[in-house]
Short mmCIF file of C-alpha atoms and ligand atoms in Angstrom, two decimals:
data_model
loop_
_atom_site.label_atom_id
_atom_site.label_comp_id
_atom_site.label_asym_id
_atom_site.label_seq_id
_atom_site.Cartn_x
_atom_site.Cartn_y
_atom_site.Cartn_z
CA MET A 414 127.38 118.25 93.68
CA ILE A 415 125.57 120.72 95.96
CA ALA A 416 122.67 119.62 98.01
CA SER A 417 120.10 121.39 95.96
CA GLU A 418 121.23 119.69 92.66
CA ASN A 419 121.11 116.30 94.50
CA ARG A 420 117.60 117.10 95.64
CA SER A 421 116.20 118.26 92.28
CA ALA A 422 117.64 115.26 90.39
CA LYS A 423 116.10 112.70 92.89
CA THR A 424 113.32 110.57 91.54
CA ARG A 425 110.73 110.13 94.26
CA ASN A 426 109.40 106.63 94.78
CA ILE A 427 105.66 106.67 94.92
CA LEU A 428 103.58 103.82 96.28
CA LEU A 429 100.09 103.98 94.99
CA LEU A 430 97.59 101.71 96.74
CA GLY A 431 94.99 100.69 94.06
CA GLY A 432 92.17 98.46 93.11
CA THR A 433 89.92 101.26 91.74
CA GLY A 434 89.34 103.32 88.66
CA GLU A 435 90.77 106.28 90.28
CA ALA A 436 94.13 104.57 90.99
CA SER A 437 94.17 103.54 87.25
CA ALA A 438 93.52 107.16 86.30
CA LEU A 439 96.37 108.26 88.79
CA ALA A 440 98.66 105.68 87.22
CA GLN A 441 97.92 107.05 83.76
CA ALA A 442 98.45 110.64 84.93
CA LEU A 443 101.79 109.93 86.62
CA ALA A 444 103.41 107.44 84.12
CA GLY A 445 104.95 110.08 81.85
CA ARG A 446 106.65 111.87 84.93
CA ASP A 447 110.37 111.26 84.99
CA ASP A 448 110.63 112.76 88.43
CA LEU A 449 108.44 109.88 89.89
CA ALA A 450 108.89 106.25 90.04
CA VAL A 451 105.31 104.89 90.65
CA THR A 452 104.59 101.32 91.96
CA LEU A 453 100.83 100.53 91.90
CA SER A 454 99.92 97.80 94.50
CA TYR A 455 97.07 95.51 94.06
CA ALA A 456 95.56 93.14 96.85
CA GLY A 457 95.47 90.35 94.29
CA ARG A 458 91.69 89.84 94.51
CA VAL A 459 91.16 89.84 90.77
CA ALA A 460 92.61 87.12 88.47
CA GLN A 461 93.79 89.49 85.69
CA PRO A 462 94.27 93.04 87.01
CA LYS A 463 94.03 95.82 84.33
CA ALA A 464 97.28 96.50 82.38
CA GLN A 465 98.94 99.66 83.71
CA PRO A 466 101.54 102.03 82.41
CA VAL A 467 103.48 101.89 85.85
CA ALA A 468 105.12 99.16 87.81
CA ILE A 469 102.80 96.81 89.53
CA ARG A 470 103.15 94.64 92.69
CA ILE A 471 100.42 92.17 93.75
CA GLY A 472 99.49 90.72 97.18
CA GLY A 473 99.20 91.95 100.84
CA PHE A 474 102.26 93.45 102.70
CA GLY A 475 101.82 91.60 105.82
CA GLY A 476 99.90 94.16 108.02
CA VAL A 477 101.28 97.32 109.42
CA ALA A 478 104.77 95.73 110.02
CA GLY A 479 105.03 94.30 106.60
CA LEU A 480 104.08 97.75 105.06
CA ARG A 481 106.74 99.46 107.09
CA ASP A 482 109.36 97.07 105.96
CA TYR A 483 108.13 97.57 102.35
CA LEU A 484 108.30 101.38 102.74
CA ARG A 485 111.88 101.05 103.95
CA ALA A 486 113.15 98.53 101.71
CA GLN A 487 111.79 100.40 98.65
CA ALA A 488 112.70 103.91 100.00
CA ILE A 489 109.18 105.05 99.35
CA ASP A 490 109.06 108.87 99.51
CA ALA A 491 105.17 109.17 99.51
CA VAL A 492 102.16 106.86 99.48
CA ILE A 493 98.88 107.54 97.79
CA ASP A 494 95.91 105.54 99.00
CA ALA A 495 93.49 105.21 96.16
CA THR A 496 91.90 102.02 97.49
CA HIS A 497 88.02 101.57 97.51
CA PRO A 498 86.39 103.46 100.49
CA PHE A 499 85.38 100.01 101.87
CA ALA A 500 89.01 98.87 101.93
CA ALA A 501 89.26 100.06 105.57
CA GLN A 502 92.03 97.62 106.81
CA MET A 503 94.43 98.64 104.12
CA SER A 504 93.75 102.17 104.66
CA ALA A 505 94.23 102.02 108.39
CA ASN A 506 97.44 100.06 107.83
CA ALA A 507 98.62 102.82 105.65
CA VAL A 508 97.99 105.43 108.27
CA ALA A 509 99.79 103.54 110.93
CA ALA A 510 102.72 102.57 108.78
CA CYS A 511 103.23 105.90 107.17
CA ALA A 512 103.06 107.78 110.59
CA GLU A 513 105.63 105.30 112.02
CA GLU A 514 108.03 105.62 109.17
CA GLY A 515 107.42 109.49 108.63
CA VAL A 516 106.33 108.86 105.10
CA PRO A 517 103.78 111.38 103.82
CA LEU A 518 100.26 109.92 102.98
CA VAL A 519 97.50 111.13 100.93
CA ALA A 520 94.07 109.50 100.23
CA LEU A 521 92.16 109.98 97.25
CA GLU A 522 88.60 109.76 98.57
CA ARG A 523 85.47 109.92 96.20
CA PRO A 524 82.66 111.85 97.98
CA ALA A 525 79.87 109.44 99.12
CA TRP A 526 76.53 109.29 97.16
CA GLN A 527 73.79 111.46 98.57
CA ALA A 528 70.08 110.36 98.28
CA MET A 529 67.78 112.29 96.00
CA PRO A 530 64.00 112.76 96.53
CA ALA A 531 63.23 109.90 94.10
CA ASP A 532 65.53 107.32 95.97
CA ARG A 533 64.10 104.74 98.24
CA TRP A 534 67.17 104.16 100.38
CA ILE A 535 67.25 102.10 103.58
CA ASP A 536 70.30 103.37 105.37
CA VAL A 537 72.31 100.76 107.36
CA THR A 538 75.62 101.08 109.18
CA ASP A 539 77.52 97.92 107.69
CA LEU A 540 77.17 94.70 106.04
CA ASP A 541 75.80 92.85 109.08
CA ALA A 542 73.00 95.35 109.43
CA ALA A 543 72.08 94.88 105.87
CA ALA A 544 71.87 91.11 106.30
CA ALA A 545 70.03 91.73 109.66
CA HIS A 546 67.37 93.92 107.78
CA LEU A 547 66.83 91.16 105.05
CA ALA A 548 66.63 88.53 107.73
CA GLN A 549 63.99 90.35 110.03
CA ALA A 550 62.26 93.04 108.05
CA GLU A 551 61.75 91.17 104.83
CA PRO A 552 60.26 87.76 105.94
CA ALA A 553 58.73 87.05 102.40
CA PRO A 554 61.04 85.91 99.64
CA ARG A 555 62.52 88.74 97.35
CA ASN A 556 64.63 88.92 94.32
CA VAL A 557 67.80 90.73 95.71
CA PHE A 558 70.51 92.02 93.68
CA LEU A 559 73.48 91.85 95.99
CA ALA A 560 76.11 94.46 94.65
CA ILE A 561 78.67 93.88 97.47
CA GLY A 562 81.38 91.87 95.65
CA ARG A 563 82.29 88.20 96.48
CA LEU A 564 84.01 88.29 99.73
CA HIS A 565 81.22 88.98 102.09
CA LEU A 566 78.31 87.02 100.71
CA HIS A 567 78.39 84.62 103.90
CA HIS A 568 76.74 87.60 105.77
CA PHE A 569 73.48 86.98 103.93
CA ALA A 570 73.27 83.31 104.68
CA ARG A 571 71.09 84.41 107.63
CA ALA A 572 68.37 85.60 105.15
CA PRO A 573 68.13 82.27 103.27
CA GLN A 574 64.43 82.89 102.18
CA HIS A 575 65.54 85.39 99.47
CA ARG A 576 66.83 84.61 95.87
CA TYR A 577 70.05 86.45 95.29
CA THR A 578 71.90 87.74 92.08
CA VAL A 579 75.43 88.75 92.50
CA ARG A 580 77.68 90.33 89.88
CA LEU A 581 81.35 89.22 89.92
CA ILE A 582 84.48 89.99 87.90
CA ASP A 583 85.68 86.43 87.96
CA GLU A 584 83.98 83.08 87.93
CA PRO A 585 83.79 82.09 91.60
CA GLY A 586 86.25 79.13 92.01
CA GLU A 587 83.93 77.59 94.56
CA ALA A 588 80.23 77.31 95.55
CA LEU A 589 78.98 80.69 96.73
CA PRO A 590 77.84 80.58 100.39
CA LEU A 591 74.08 81.18 99.86
CA PRO A 592 71.29 78.78 99.25
CA GLN A 593 69.49 80.57 96.28
CA VAL A 594 72.19 82.54 94.24
CA GLU A 595 73.10 83.11 90.75
CA ALA A 596 76.34 84.85 89.69
CA ILE A 597 76.62 87.04 86.80
CA ILE A 598 80.31 87.60 85.48
CA ALA A 599 80.82 90.94 84.17
CA ARG A 600 83.49 93.89 84.67
CA GLY A 601 82.29 97.53 84.87
CA PRO A 602 81.87 100.16 84.03
CA PHE A 603 78.18 99.62 83.59
CA THR A 604 75.47 101.92 82.22
CA MET A 605 72.03 103.01 83.87
CA GLU A 606 70.21 101.68 80.83
CA GLY A 607 72.08 98.33 80.94
CA ASP A 608 71.58 97.95 84.64
CA ALA A 609 67.81 99.03 84.47
CA ALA A 610 67.42 96.23 81.74
CA LEU A 611 69.18 93.75 83.93
CA LEU A 612 67.18 94.54 87.16
CA ALA A 613 63.87 94.51 85.14
CA GLU A 614 64.81 91.04 83.35
CA ARG A 615 65.53 89.39 86.48
CA GLY A 616 62.61 90.66 88.40
CA ILE A 617 64.86 92.37 91.06
CA ASP A 618 62.68 94.00 93.82
CA LEU A 619 65.42 95.07 96.17
CA ILE A 620 69.19 96.00 95.87
CA VAL A 621 71.98 95.90 98.42
CA ALA A 622 74.83 98.25 97.76
CA LYS A 623 77.88 99.83 99.53
CA ASN A 624 77.92 103.58 99.36
CA SER A 625 81.05 103.48 97.30
CA GLY A 626 80.64 106.93 95.52
CA GLY A 627 82.05 107.74 92.25
CA ALA A 628 80.61 107.32 88.73
CA GLY A 629 81.92 103.60 88.10
CA ALA A 630 79.42 101.96 90.36
CA PHE A 631 76.70 104.43 90.28
CA ALA A 632 74.74 102.65 87.31
CA LYS A 633 72.75 100.35 89.50
CA ILE A 634 71.79 103.14 91.91
CA ALA A 635 70.47 105.15 89.05
CA ALA A 636 68.75 102.25 87.64
CA ALA A 637 67.01 101.49 91.09
CA ARG A 638 66.08 105.11 91.10
CA SER A 639 64.57 105.04 87.59
CA LEU A 640 62.62 101.78 88.48
CA GLY A 641 61.51 102.96 91.80
CA LEU A 642 63.30 100.13 93.65
CA PRO A 643 64.55 100.18 97.33
CA VAL A 644 68.29 100.17 97.90
CA ILE A 645 69.65 99.01 101.28
CA MET A 646 72.56 101.33 101.37
CA ILE A 647 75.52 100.28 103.43
CA ALA A 648 77.53 103.32 105.01
CA ARG A 649 81.20 103.54 104.55
CA PRO A 650 83.52 102.16 107.33
CA ALA A 651 85.51 104.55 109.63
CA ILE A 652 88.97 105.24 108.59
CA PRO A 653 91.55 107.07 110.73
CA GLU A 654 92.20 110.66 110.15
CA ARG A 655 94.55 111.40 107.24
CA ALA A 656 95.29 113.93 104.48
CA HIS A 657 92.80 113.40 101.64
CA CYS A 658 91.93 114.74 98.02
CA GLU A 659 88.94 114.29 96.04
CA SER A 660 90.41 114.27 92.58
CA VAL A 661 93.38 113.11 90.55
CA ALA A 662 94.42 116.62 89.87
CA GLN A 663 94.43 117.50 93.62
CA VAL A 664 96.54 114.46 94.30
CA ILE A 665 99.01 115.49 91.69
CA ALA A 666 99.09 119.16 93.15
CA TRP A 667 99.81 117.42 96.57
CA LEU A 668 102.65 115.39 95.33
CA ASP A 669 104.17 118.55 93.75
CA HIS A 670 103.94 120.45 96.89
CA SER A 671 104.73 117.93 99.45
CA ALA A 672 108.25 117.33 100.88
CA PRO A 673 110.17 114.17 99.58
CA SER A 674 109.84 112.67 102.98
CA GLY A 675 108.15 113.65 106.35
CA GLY A 676 107.18 117.01 107.50
CA VAL A 677 104.26 117.54 105.28
CA PRO A 678 101.83 120.11 106.60
CA ASP A 679 98.17 119.44 107.17
CA GLN A 680 96.57 118.81 103.76
CA ARG A 681 93.24 118.00 104.64
CA GLY A 682 90.78 119.02 101.88
CA VAL A 683 93.48 120.13 99.38
P1 NAP B 1364 90.87 95.55 103.04
O1 NAP B 1364 89.81 94.64 103.78
O2 NAP B 1364 91.04 96.80 103.43
O3 NAP B 1364 92.30 94.82 103.07
C1 NAP B 1364 92.58 93.54 103.61
C2 NAP B 1364 93.98 93.21 103.31
O4 NAP B 1364 94.31 93.03 101.86
C3 NAP B 1364 94.89 94.21 103.77
O5 NAP B 1364 95.14 94.31 105.10
C4 NAP B 1364 96.21 94.13 102.79
O6 NAP B 1364 96.91 92.91 103.23
C5 NAP B 1364 95.51 93.65 101.57
N1 NAP B 1364 95.33 94.71 100.66
C6 NAP B 1364 94.16 95.48 100.33
N2 NAP B 1364 94.34 96.39 99.53
C7 NAP B 1364 95.73 96.09 98.99
C8 NAP B 1364 96.47 96.71 98.06
N3 NAP B 1364 95.93 97.80 97.21
N4 NAP B 1364 97.67 96.37 97.86
C9 NAP B 1364 98.30 95.42 98.62
N5 NAP B 1364 97.52 94.79 99.63
C10 NAP B 1364 96.19 95.16 99.85
O7 NAP B 1364 90.53 95.42 101.56
P2 NAP B 1364 89.28 94.90 100.77
O8 NAP B 1364 88.24 95.50 100.95
O9 NAP B 1364 89.44 93.35 100.70
O10 NAP B 1364 89.81 95.24 99.23
C11 NAP B 1364 90.93 94.64 98.55
C12 NAP B 1364 91.20 95.35 97.32
O11 NAP B 1364 90.00 95.49 96.47
C13 NAP B 1364 91.67 96.85 97.37
O12 NAP B 1364 92.67 97.07 96.53
C14 NAP B 1364 90.48 97.64 97.01
O13 NAP B 1364 90.74 98.86 96.52
C15 NAP B 1364 89.82 96.94 96.04
N6 NAP B 1364 88.28 96.92 95.93
C16 NAP B 1364 87.64 96.76 97.17
C17 NAP B 1364 86.22 96.93 97.19
C18 NAP B 1364 85.43 96.72 98.50
O14 NAP B 1364 84.13 96.99 98.41
N7 NAP B 1364 86.05 96.46 99.61
C19 NAP B 1364 85.55 97.26 95.97
C20 NAP B 1364 86.30 97.51 94.75
C21 NAP B 1364 87.68 97.22 94.98
P3 NAP B 1364 98.10 93.09 104.32
O15 NAP B 1364 97.50 93.33 105.66
O16 NAP B 1364 98.75 91.66 104.27
O17 NAP B 1364 99.03 94.08 103.69
#
Protein backbone atom coordinates (compact mmCIF):
# COMPACT_ATOMS: atom_id res chain seq x y z
CA MET A 1 0.00 0.00 0.00
CA ILE A 2 1.42 3.41 -0.86
CA ALA A 3 1.92 6.01 1.85
CA SER A 4 -0.89 8.32 0.76
CA GLU A 5 -3.41 5.42 0.88
CA ASN A 6 -2.19 4.56 4.35
CA ARG A 7 -2.63 8.12 5.44
CA SER A 8 -6.14 8.63 4.04
CA ALA A 9 -7.35 5.34 5.56
CA LYS A 10 -6.12 6.28 9.03
CA THR A 11 -8.71 6.99 11.66
CA ARG A 12 -7.52 9.89 13.79
CA ASN A 13 -7.81 9.52 17.55
CA ILE A 14 -9.25 12.66 19.09
CA LEU A 15 -9.26 13.46 22.81
CA LEU A 16 -12.08 15.85 23.66
CA LEU A 17 -11.74 17.42 27.11
CA GLY A 18 -15.28 18.07 28.26
CA GLY A 19 -17.61 19.02 31.05
CA THR A 20 -19.49 21.69 29.09
CA GLY A 21 -22.44 22.00 26.73
CA GLU A 22 -20.01 22.87 23.93
CA ALA A 23 -18.14 19.59 24.45
CA SER A 24 -21.44 17.70 24.22
CA ALA A 25 -22.32 19.60 21.03
CA LEU A 26 -18.92 18.69 19.57
CA ALA A 27 -19.39 15.04 20.53
CA GLN A 28 -22.74 15.07 18.71
CA ALA A 29 -21.23 16.74 15.66
CA LEU A 30 -18.25 14.37 15.43
CA ALA A 31 -19.97 11.10 16.37
CA GLY A 32 -20.96 10.22 12.81
CA ARG A 33 -17.48 10.69 11.35
CA ASP A 34 -15.82 7.40 10.47
CA ASP A 35 -12.43 9.10 10.00
CA LEU A 36 -12.35 10.11 13.68
CA ALA A 37 -12.37 8.08 16.89
CA VAL A 38 -13.42 10.53 19.55
CA THR A 39 -13.02 10.01 23.30
CA LEU A 40 -14.76 12.51 25.56
CA SER A 41 -13.03 12.99 28.90
CA TYR A 42 -14.85 14.03 32.09
CA ALA A 43 -13.19 15.01 35.37
CA GLY A 44 -15.79 12.98 37.27
CA ARG A 45 -17.29 15.83 39.29
CA VAL A 46 -20.91 14.94 38.41
CA ALA A 47 -22.48 11.67 39.60
CA GLN A 48 -24.20 10.89 36.29
CA PRO A 49 -22.67 12.61 33.29
CA LYS A 50 -24.86 13.13 30.25
CA ALA A 51 -25.04 10.13 27.86
CA GLN A 52 -22.87 10.75 24.82
CA PRO A 53 -22.65 9.29 21.30
CA VAL A 54 -18.85 8.84 21.58
CA ALA A 55 -16.53 6.89 23.89
CA ILE A 56 -16.22 8.34 27.39
CA ARG A 57 -13.44 8.20 29.96
CA ILE A 58 -13.82 9.59 33.48
CA GLY A 59 -11.28 10.93 35.98
CA GLY A 60 -8.08 12.97 36.08
CA PHE A 61 -5.06 11.91 34.05
CA GLY A 62 -2.54 12.56 36.83
CA GLY A 63 -1.17 15.98 35.94
CA VAL A 64 0.94 16.80 32.89
CA ALA A 65 2.94 13.56 33.13
CA GLY A 66 -0.23 11.47 33.30
CA LEU A 67 -1.73 13.25 30.33
CA ARG A 68 1.47 12.76 28.33
CA ASP A 69 1.33 9.04 29.08
CA TYR A 70 -2.32 8.94 28.02
CA LEU A 71 -1.64 10.78 24.74
CA ARG A 72 1.12 8.30 23.93
CA ALA A 73 -0.69 5.15 25.06
CA GLN A 74 -3.87 6.02 23.15
CA ALA A 75 -1.95 7.35 20.11
CA ILE A 76 -3.93 10.59 20.28
CA ASP A 77 -3.62 12.62 17.07
CA ALA A 78 -5.28 15.84 18.27
CA VAL A 79 -6.74 17.29 21.47
CA ILE A 80 -9.75 19.57 21.68
CA ASP A 81 -10.01 21.44 24.97
CA ALA A 82 -13.71 22.19 25.44
CA THR A 83 -13.51 22.48 29.22
CA HIS A 84 -15.12 25.34 31.14
CA PRO A 85 -13.18 28.65 30.98
CA PHE A 86 -12.54 28.32 34.74
CA ALA A 87 -11.00 24.84 34.41
CA ALA A 88 -7.59 26.51 34.22
CA GLN A 89 -5.53 23.64 35.61
CA MET A 90 -6.77 21.12 33.06
CA SER A 91 -6.28 23.62 30.25
CA ALA A 92 -2.74 24.47 31.34
CA ASN A 93 -1.92 20.77 31.62
CA ALA A 94 -3.23 20.20 28.10
CA VAL A 95 -1.06 23.01 26.71
CA ALA A 96 2.05 21.58 28.40
CA ALA A 97 1.43 17.91 27.58
CA CYS A 98 0.49 18.54 23.96
CA ALA A 99 3.55 20.76 23.44
CA GLU A 100 5.81 18.11 24.94
CA GLU A 101 4.28 15.28 22.88
CA GLY A 102 3.90 17.32 19.66
CA VAL A 103 0.15 16.73 19.57
CA PRO A 104 -1.97 19.49 17.99
CA LEU A 105 -4.27 21.23 20.47
CA VAL A 106 -7.16 23.58 19.96
CA ALA A 107 -9.45 25.15 22.58
CA LEU A 108 -13.11 25.90 22.11
CA GLU A 109 -13.42 29.17 24.02
CA ARG A 110 -16.73 30.94 24.49
CA PRO A 111 -16.45 34.70 24.45
CA ALA A 112 -16.79 36.27 27.92
CA TRP A 113 -20.00 38.15 28.76
CA GLN A 114 -19.80 41.92 28.45
CA ALA A 115 -21.68 44.26 30.80
CA MET A 116 -24.60 46.19 29.27
CA PRO A 117 -25.70 49.62 30.52
CA ALA A 118 -28.49 48.05 32.64
CA ASP A 119 -26.05 45.71 34.43
CA ARG A 120 -24.79 46.45 37.94
CA TRP A 121 -21.59 44.40 37.91
CA ILE A 122 -18.90 44.60 40.53
CA ASP A 123 -15.86 43.22 38.69
CA VAL A 124 -13.41 41.17 40.74
CA THR A 125 -10.32 39.22 39.72
CA ASP A 126 -10.98 35.86 41.38
CA LEU A 127 -12.99 33.92 43.97
CA ASP A 128 -10.91 35.27 46.84
CA ALA A 129 -11.59 38.84 45.77
CA ALA A 130 -15.31 38.07 45.54
CA ALA A 131 -15.27 36.70 49.09
CA ALA A 132 -13.19 39.68 50.31
CA HIS A 133 -15.77 42.06 48.81
CA LEU A 134 -18.60 40.26 50.63
CA ALA A 135 -16.61 40.24 53.88
CA GLN A 136 -15.50 43.89 53.83
CA ALA A 137 -17.78 45.95 51.59
CA GLU A 138 -21.04 44.27 52.67
CA PRO A 139 -21.06 44.24 56.51
CA ALA A 140 -24.89 44.00 56.70
CA PRO A 141 -26.45 40.57 56.03
CA ARG A 142 -27.50 40.01 52.39
CA ASN A 143 -29.33 37.21 50.60
CA VAL A 144 -26.64 36.02 48.21
CA PHE A 145 -27.08 33.68 45.24
CA LEU A 146 -23.68 32.01 45.00
CA ALA A 147 -23.52 30.69 41.44
CA ILE A 148 -20.03 29.21 41.55
CA GLY A 149 -20.57 25.45 41.81
CA ARG A 150 -19.74 23.26 44.79
CA LEU A 151 -15.97 23.06 45.00
CA HIS A 152 -15.01 26.57 46.06
CA LEU A 153 -17.74 27.47 48.55
CA HIS A 154 -15.23 27.49 51.43
CA HIS A 155 -13.80 30.82 50.19
CA PHE A 156 -17.02 32.49 51.41
CA ALA A 157 -16.73 31.26 55.00
CA ARG A 158 -14.91 34.56 55.64
CA ALA A 159 -18.23 36.39 55.08
CA PRO A 160 -20.49 34.42 57.46
CA GLN A 161 -22.96 37.28 58.05
CA HIS A 162 -24.75 36.56 54.73
CA ARG A 163 -27.39 33.96 53.88
CA TYR A 164 -26.34 31.96 50.83
CA THR A 165 -28.33 30.07 48.20
CA VAL A 166 -26.29 27.70 46.02
CA ARG A 167 -27.45 25.71 43.00
CA LEU A 168 -25.84 22.30 42.57
CA ILE A 169 -26.24 19.44 40.08
CA ASP A 170 -26.01 16.68 42.71
CA GLU A 171 -27.07 16.52 46.36
CA PRO A 172 -23.95 17.42 48.35
CA GLY A 173 -22.69 14.30 50.12
CA GLU A 174 -21.56 16.33 53.12
CA ALA A 175 -22.40 19.56 54.96
CA LEU A 176 -21.58 22.65 52.91
CA PRO A 177 -18.77 24.76 54.44
CA LEU A 178 -20.92 27.86 55.12
CA PRO A 179 -22.92 28.65 58.28
CA GLN A 180 -26.11 29.89 56.57
CA VAL A 181 -26.57 28.08 53.29
CA GLU A 182 -29.34 26.37 51.38
CA ALA A 183 -28.77 24.21 48.31
CA ILE A 184 -31.12 23.94 45.34
CA ILE A 185 -30.52 20.80 43.28
CA ALA A 186 -31.09 21.45 39.58
CA ARG A 187 -29.35 20.87 36.26
CA GLY A 188 -29.46 23.54 33.53
CA PRO A 189 -30.16 24.90 31.07
CA PHE A 190 -32.17 27.53 32.95
CA THR A 191 -34.35 30.32 31.60
CA MET A 192 -34.29 34.02 32.38
CA GLU A 193 -37.93 33.88 33.49
CA GLY A 194 -37.31 30.87 35.74
CA ASP A 195 -34.22 32.41 37.30
CA ALA A 196 -35.94 35.80 37.80
CA ALA A 197 -38.77 33.98 39.62
CA LEU A 198 -36.25 32.05 41.75
CA LEU A 199 -34.31 35.19 42.70
CA ALA A 200 -37.50 37.08 43.59
CA GLU A 201 -38.98 34.14 45.54
CA ARG A 202 -35.87 33.82 47.70
CA GLY A 203 -35.45 37.56 48.20
CA ILE A 204 -31.97 37.46 46.64
CA ASP A 205 -30.33 40.88 46.65
CA LEU A 206 -26.83 40.03 45.41
CA ILE A 207 -25.41 37.44 42.99
CA VAL A 208 -21.89 36.05 42.74
CA ALA A 209 -21.09 34.58 39.31
CA LYS A 210 -18.12 33.48 37.23
CA ASN A 211 -17.81 35.12 33.83
CA SER A 212 -18.39 31.80 32.09
CA GLY A 213 -19.73 33.23 28.82
CA GLY A 214 -22.06 31.29 26.56
CA ALA A 215 -25.81 30.86 26.65
CA GLY A 216 -26.16 27.99 29.12
CA ALA A 217 -25.30 29.92 32.29
CA PHE A 218 -26.54 33.33 31.17
CA ALA A 219 -30.10 33.03 32.54
CA LYS A 220 -29.15 34.26 36.02
CA ILE A 221 -27.24 37.23 34.61
CA ALA A 222 -30.18 38.24 32.42
CA ALA A 223 -32.49 37.74 35.41
CA ALA A 224 -30.27 39.96 37.58
CA ARG A 225 -30.38 42.61 34.84
CA SER A 226 -34.16 42.46 34.67
CA LEU A 227 -34.47 42.79 38.45
CA GLY A 228 -31.75 45.45 38.78
CA LEU A 229 -29.67 43.25 41.10
CA PRO A 230 -25.92 43.68 41.57
CA VAL A 231 -23.64 40.86 40.36
CA ILE A 232 -20.16 40.29 41.71
CA MET A 233 -18.62 39.09 38.44
CA ILE A 234 -15.48 36.98 38.73
CA ALA A 235 -13.01 37.39 35.83
CA ARG A 236 -11.63 34.36 34.03
CA PRO A 237 -8.35 32.83 35.11
CA ALA A 238 -5.33 33.19 32.83
CA ILE A 239 -4.55 30.22 30.57
CA PRO A 240 -1.30 29.75 28.61
CA GLU A 241 -1.32 30.77 24.95
CA ARG A 242 -2.91 28.18 22.64
CA ALA A 243 -4.79 27.93 19.37
CA HIS A 244 -8.46 28.61 19.88
CA CYS A 245 -11.84 28.61 18.14
CA GLU A 246 -15.15 30.14 19.19
CA SER A 247 -17.63 27.67 17.70
CA VAL A 248 -18.18 23.98 17.02
CA ALA A 249 -18.03 24.68 13.27
CA GLN A 250 -14.61 26.34 13.64
CA VAL A 251 -13.26 23.39 15.61
CA ILE A 252 -14.43 21.00 12.88
CA ALA A 253 -12.75 23.18 10.25
CA TRP A 254 -9.57 23.11 12.37
CA LEU A 255 -9.73 19.31 12.62
CA ASP A 256 -10.20 18.99 8.88
CA HIS A 257 -7.25 21.22 8.09
CA SER A 258 -4.78 20.25 10.80
CA ALA A 259 -2.02 17.70 10.28
CA PRO A 260 -2.59 14.24 11.83
CA SER A 261 0.17 14.92 14.33
CA GLY A 262 2.46 17.86 15.00
CA GLY A 263 3.45 20.70 12.70
CA VAL A 264 0.18 22.60 12.92
CA PRO A 265 0.42 26.22 11.80
CA ASP A 266 -0.75 29.05 14.05
CA GLN A 267 -4.51 28.69 14.36
CA ARG A 268 -5.31 31.59 16.69
CA GLY A 269 -8.71 32.99 15.94
CA VAL A 270 -9.58 30.46 13.19
P1 LIG B 1 -9.51 22.17 36.91
O1 LIG B 1 -9.41 22.83 38.23
O2 LIG B 1 -8.92 22.84 35.74
O3 LIG B 1 -8.88 20.71 36.95
C1 LIG B 1 -8.42 20.06 38.12
C2 LIG B 1 -8.07 18.66 37.73
O4 LIG B 1 -9.23 17.92 37.39
C3 LIG B 1 -7.20 18.58 36.49
O5 LIG B 1 -5.85 18.84 36.78
C4 LIG B 1 -7.49 17.16 36.04
O6 LIG B 1 -6.84 16.23 36.89
C5 LIG B 1 -8.96 17.02 36.33
N1 LIG B 1 -9.80 17.39 35.17
C6 LIG B 1 -10.42 18.57 34.92
N2 LIG B 1 -11.13 18.50 33.79
C7 LIG B 1 -10.97 17.23 33.31
C8 LIG B 1 -11.45 16.55 32.18
N3 LIG B 1 -12.30 17.13 31.30
N4 LIG B 1 -11.06 15.26 32.00
C9 LIG B 1 -10.23 14.64 32.89
N5 LIG B 1 -9.74 15.25 33.98
C10 LIG B 1 -10.10 16.53 34.19
O7 LIG B 1 -11.03 21.81 36.58
P2 LIG B 1 -12.37 22.20 37.37
O8 LIG B 1 -12.52 23.67 37.34
O9 LIG B 1 -12.38 21.46 38.66
O10 LIG B 1 -13.45 21.56 36.39
C11 LIG B 1 -13.64 20.16 36.37
C12 LIG B 1 -14.59 19.83 35.23
O11 LIG B 1 -15.82 20.51 35.41
C13 LIG B 1 -14.07 20.22 33.86
O12 LIG B 1 -14.37 19.16 32.99
C14 LIG B 1 -14.84 21.46 33.50
O13 LIG B 1 -15.06 21.57 32.12
C15 LIG B 1 -16.16 21.25 34.26
N6 LIG B 1 -16.78 22.50 34.71
C16 LIG B 1 -16.08 23.38 35.46
C17 LIG B 1 -16.69 24.56 35.87
C18 LIG B 1 -15.94 25.57 36.68
O14 LIG B 1 -16.54 26.61 37.01
N7 LIG B 1 -14.67 25.34 37.01
C19 LIG B 1 -18.01 24.82 35.51
C20 LIG B 1 -18.71 23.89 34.73
C21 LIG B 1 -18.08 22.73 34.34
P3 LIG B 1 -5.40 15.62 36.55
O15 LIG B 1 -4.41 16.70 36.83
O16 LIG B 1 -5.30 14.44 37.47
O17 LIG B 1 -5.42 15.22 35.10
